[in-house]
Tab-separated table of C-alpha atoms in Angstrom:
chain	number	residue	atom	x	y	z
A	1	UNK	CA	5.708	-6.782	1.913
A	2	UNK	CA	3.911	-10.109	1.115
A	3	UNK	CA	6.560	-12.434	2.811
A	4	UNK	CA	6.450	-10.758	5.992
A	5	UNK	CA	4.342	-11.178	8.630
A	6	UNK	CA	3.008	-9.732	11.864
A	7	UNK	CA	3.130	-11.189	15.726
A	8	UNK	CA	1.424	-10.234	18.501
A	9	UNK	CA	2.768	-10.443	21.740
A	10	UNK	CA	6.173	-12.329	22.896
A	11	UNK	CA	4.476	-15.813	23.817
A	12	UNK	CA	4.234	-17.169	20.341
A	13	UNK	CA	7.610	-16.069	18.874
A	14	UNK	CA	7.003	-17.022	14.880
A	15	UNK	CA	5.222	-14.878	12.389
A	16	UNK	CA	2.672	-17.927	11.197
A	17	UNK	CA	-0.621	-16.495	12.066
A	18	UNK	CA	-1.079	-18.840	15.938
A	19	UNK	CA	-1.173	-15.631	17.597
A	20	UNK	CA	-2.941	-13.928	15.536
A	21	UNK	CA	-5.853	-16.808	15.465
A	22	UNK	CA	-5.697	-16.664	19.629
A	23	UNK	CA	-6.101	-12.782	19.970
A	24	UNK	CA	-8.750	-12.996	17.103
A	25	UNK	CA	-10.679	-16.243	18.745
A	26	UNK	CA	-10.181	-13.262	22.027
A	27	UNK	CA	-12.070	-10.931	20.419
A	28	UNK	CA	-14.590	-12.786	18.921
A	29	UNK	CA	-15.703	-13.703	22.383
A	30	UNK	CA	-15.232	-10.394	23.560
A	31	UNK	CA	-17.443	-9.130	20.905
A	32	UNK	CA	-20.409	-11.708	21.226
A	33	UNK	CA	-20.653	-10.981	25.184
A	34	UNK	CA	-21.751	-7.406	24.057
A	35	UNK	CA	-24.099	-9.030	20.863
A	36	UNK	CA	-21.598	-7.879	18.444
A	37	UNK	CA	-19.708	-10.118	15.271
A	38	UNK	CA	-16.301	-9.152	13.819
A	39	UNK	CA	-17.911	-8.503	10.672
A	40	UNK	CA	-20.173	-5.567	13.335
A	41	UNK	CA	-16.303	-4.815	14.131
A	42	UNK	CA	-14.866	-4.525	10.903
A	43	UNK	CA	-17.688	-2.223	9.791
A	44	UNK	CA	-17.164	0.028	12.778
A	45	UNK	CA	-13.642	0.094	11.877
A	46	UNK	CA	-13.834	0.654	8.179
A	47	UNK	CA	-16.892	3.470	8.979
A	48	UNK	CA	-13.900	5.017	11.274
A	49	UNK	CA	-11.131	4.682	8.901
A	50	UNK	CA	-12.045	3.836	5.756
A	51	UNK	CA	-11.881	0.807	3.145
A	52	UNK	CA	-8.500	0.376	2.747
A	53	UNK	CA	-6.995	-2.326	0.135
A	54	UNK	CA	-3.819	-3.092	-1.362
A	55	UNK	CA	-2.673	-5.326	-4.335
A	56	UNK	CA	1.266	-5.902	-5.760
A	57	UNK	CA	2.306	-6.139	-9.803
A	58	UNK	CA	5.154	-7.409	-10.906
A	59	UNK	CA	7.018	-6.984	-13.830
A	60	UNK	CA	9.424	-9.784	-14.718
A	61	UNK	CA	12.465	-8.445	-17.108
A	62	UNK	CA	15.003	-11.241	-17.420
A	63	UNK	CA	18.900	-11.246	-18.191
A	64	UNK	CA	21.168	-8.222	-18.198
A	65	UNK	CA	18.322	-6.109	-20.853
A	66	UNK	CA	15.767	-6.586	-18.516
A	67	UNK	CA	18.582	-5.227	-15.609
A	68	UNK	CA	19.029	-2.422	-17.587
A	69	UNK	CA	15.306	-1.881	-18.293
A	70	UNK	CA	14.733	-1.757	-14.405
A	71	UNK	CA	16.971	0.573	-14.180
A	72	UNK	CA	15.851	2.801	-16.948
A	73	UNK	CA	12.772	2.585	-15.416
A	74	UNK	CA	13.422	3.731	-11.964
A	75	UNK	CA	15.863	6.505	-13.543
A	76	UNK	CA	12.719	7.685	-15.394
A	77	UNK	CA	10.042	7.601	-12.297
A	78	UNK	CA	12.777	10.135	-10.785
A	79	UNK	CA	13.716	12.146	-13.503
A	80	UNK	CA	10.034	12.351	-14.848
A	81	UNK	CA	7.564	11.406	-11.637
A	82	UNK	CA	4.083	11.335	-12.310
A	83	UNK	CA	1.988	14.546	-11.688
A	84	UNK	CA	-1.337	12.679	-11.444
A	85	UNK	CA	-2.364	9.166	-11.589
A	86	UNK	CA	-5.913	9.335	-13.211
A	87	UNK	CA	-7.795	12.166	-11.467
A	88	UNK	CA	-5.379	12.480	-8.597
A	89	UNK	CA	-2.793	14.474	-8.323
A	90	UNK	CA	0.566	12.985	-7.204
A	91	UNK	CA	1.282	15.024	-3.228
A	92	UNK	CA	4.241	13.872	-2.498
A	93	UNK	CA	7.375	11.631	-3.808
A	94	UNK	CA	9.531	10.233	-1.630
A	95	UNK	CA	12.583	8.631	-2.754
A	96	UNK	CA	14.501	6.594	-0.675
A	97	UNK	CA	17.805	6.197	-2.504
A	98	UNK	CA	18.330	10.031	-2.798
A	99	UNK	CA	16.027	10.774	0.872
A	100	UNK	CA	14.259	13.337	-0.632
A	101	UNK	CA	10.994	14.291	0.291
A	102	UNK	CA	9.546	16.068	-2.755
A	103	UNK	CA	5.746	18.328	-1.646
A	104	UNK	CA	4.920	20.829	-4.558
A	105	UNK	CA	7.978	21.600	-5.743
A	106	UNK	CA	9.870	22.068	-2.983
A	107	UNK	CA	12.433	19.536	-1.747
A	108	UNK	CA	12.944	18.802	1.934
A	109	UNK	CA	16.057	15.974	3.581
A	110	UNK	CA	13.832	12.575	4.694
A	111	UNK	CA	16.493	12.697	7.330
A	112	UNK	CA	16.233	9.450	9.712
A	113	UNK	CA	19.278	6.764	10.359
A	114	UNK	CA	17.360	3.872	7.704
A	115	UNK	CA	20.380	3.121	4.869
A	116	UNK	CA	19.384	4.616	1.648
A	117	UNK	CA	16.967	2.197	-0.791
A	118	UNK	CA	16.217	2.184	-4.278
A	119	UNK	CA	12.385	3.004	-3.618
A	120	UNK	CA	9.762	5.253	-4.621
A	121	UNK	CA	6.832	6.463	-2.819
A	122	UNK	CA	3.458	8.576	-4.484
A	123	UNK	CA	1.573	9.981	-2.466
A	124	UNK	CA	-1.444	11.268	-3.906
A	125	UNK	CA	-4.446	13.533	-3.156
A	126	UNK	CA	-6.874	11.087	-2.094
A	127	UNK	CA	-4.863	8.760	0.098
A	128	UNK	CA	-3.570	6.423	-2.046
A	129	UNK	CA	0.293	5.418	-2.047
A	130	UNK	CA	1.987	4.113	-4.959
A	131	UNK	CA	5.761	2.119	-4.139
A	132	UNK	CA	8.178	1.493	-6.728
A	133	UNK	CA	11.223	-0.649	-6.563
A	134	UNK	CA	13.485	-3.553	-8.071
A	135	UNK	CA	13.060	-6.830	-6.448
A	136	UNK	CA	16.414	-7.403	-4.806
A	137	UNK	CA	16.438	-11.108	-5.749
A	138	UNK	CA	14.292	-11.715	-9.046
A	139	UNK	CA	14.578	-10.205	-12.100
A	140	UNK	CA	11.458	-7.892	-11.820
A	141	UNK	CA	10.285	-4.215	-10.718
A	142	UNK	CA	7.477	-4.457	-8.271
A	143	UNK	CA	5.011	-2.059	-7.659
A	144	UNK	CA	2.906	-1.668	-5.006
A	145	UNK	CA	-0.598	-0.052	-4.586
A	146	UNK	CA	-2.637	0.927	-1.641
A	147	UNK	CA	-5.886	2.630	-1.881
A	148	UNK	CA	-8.097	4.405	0.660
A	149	UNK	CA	-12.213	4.497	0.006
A	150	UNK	CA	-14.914	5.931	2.476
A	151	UNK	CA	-17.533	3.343	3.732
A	152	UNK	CA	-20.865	5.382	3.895
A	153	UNK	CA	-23.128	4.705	6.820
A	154	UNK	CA	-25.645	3.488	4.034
A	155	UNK	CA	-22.955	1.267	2.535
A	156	UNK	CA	-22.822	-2.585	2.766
A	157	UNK	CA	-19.210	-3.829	3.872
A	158	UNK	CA	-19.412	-5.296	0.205
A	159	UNK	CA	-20.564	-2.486	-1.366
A	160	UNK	CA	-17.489	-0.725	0.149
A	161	UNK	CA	-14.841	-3.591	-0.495
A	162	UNK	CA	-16.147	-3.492	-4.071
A	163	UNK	CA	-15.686	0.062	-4.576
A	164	UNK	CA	-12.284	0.245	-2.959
A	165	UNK	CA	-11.452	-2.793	-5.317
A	166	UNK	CA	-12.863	-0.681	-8.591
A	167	UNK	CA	-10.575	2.418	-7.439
A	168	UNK	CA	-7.462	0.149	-6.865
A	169	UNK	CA	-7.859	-1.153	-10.487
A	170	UNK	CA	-8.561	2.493	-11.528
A	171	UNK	CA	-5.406	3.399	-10.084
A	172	UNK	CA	-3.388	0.372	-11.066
A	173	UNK	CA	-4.391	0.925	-14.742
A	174	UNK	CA	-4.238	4.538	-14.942
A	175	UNK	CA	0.139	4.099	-13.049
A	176	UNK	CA	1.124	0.874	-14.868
């Protein structure tokens, strides 16, 4: 989620980015010993895995309506999920309240100790995943969107951020 953080390593023990800058600074000289740049890095990387971007939408419903809206909402999304989004076909659903995995029909336990959650997860055919859930302290549903696109070896890192960032819209239109 957007409030969370990462850190890396036990010597700087907050999530505000200082260790991050150090092991980054590390690299960076790593990298220009052997003529390289991070942006040479993040090219090998996205060659290797792919473009991936993400983006977050919320919907703000206030008052008890909007509660019940939310609700309705969510109750839909499981009663009636998606078969496609666009193009793609919608793999798998997860739902975390119920923890259900649902592939093609067939419905399997998610199984695991984690508490159940009022979330959604789409999966679809081409890598993208699609989260659903009520905020747990505003009056909103948020959704969540990540996408997946290939970097060719003719591609530009732009070229390939902007195409990942014309599929994300694609997606985020074609779900919301």
């Amino acid at each position: 989620e957007e409030a969370l953080g990462y850190s890396v390593g036990s010597v700087v023990r907050d999530k505000d980015g200082v260790s991050v800058a150090v092991v980054l600074c590390d690299l960076a000289s790593e990298l220009k010993l052997n003529h390289e740049t991070l942006l040479d890095r993040l090219r090998a990387i996205y060659l290797k895995h792919g473009v991936h971007l993400s983006a977050q939408h919320s919907i703000k419903l206030p008052g008890a309506s909007g509660r019940v809206q939310i609700e309705q909402i969510m109750a839909n999304l499981r009663a009636q999920p998606p078969e496609s989004v666009g193009d793609f076909a919608v793999e798998t659903l997860i739902d975390y309240e119920l923890k259900q995995v649902i592939r093609k029909g067939s419905v399997e336990s998610l199984g695991g100790t984690m508490p159940p959650s009022n979330v959604l997860a789409f999966y679809l055919e081409d890598g993208t995943r699609i989260l659903a859930r009520p905020s747990g302290t505003e009056p909103k549903i948020k959704f969540y969107f990540e996408v997946k696109v290939e970097l060719k070896s003719t591609q530009s890192l732009a070229e390939g951020e902007h195409n990942a960032g014309l599929h994300l819209a694609f997606i985020q239109e074609r779900f919301l």
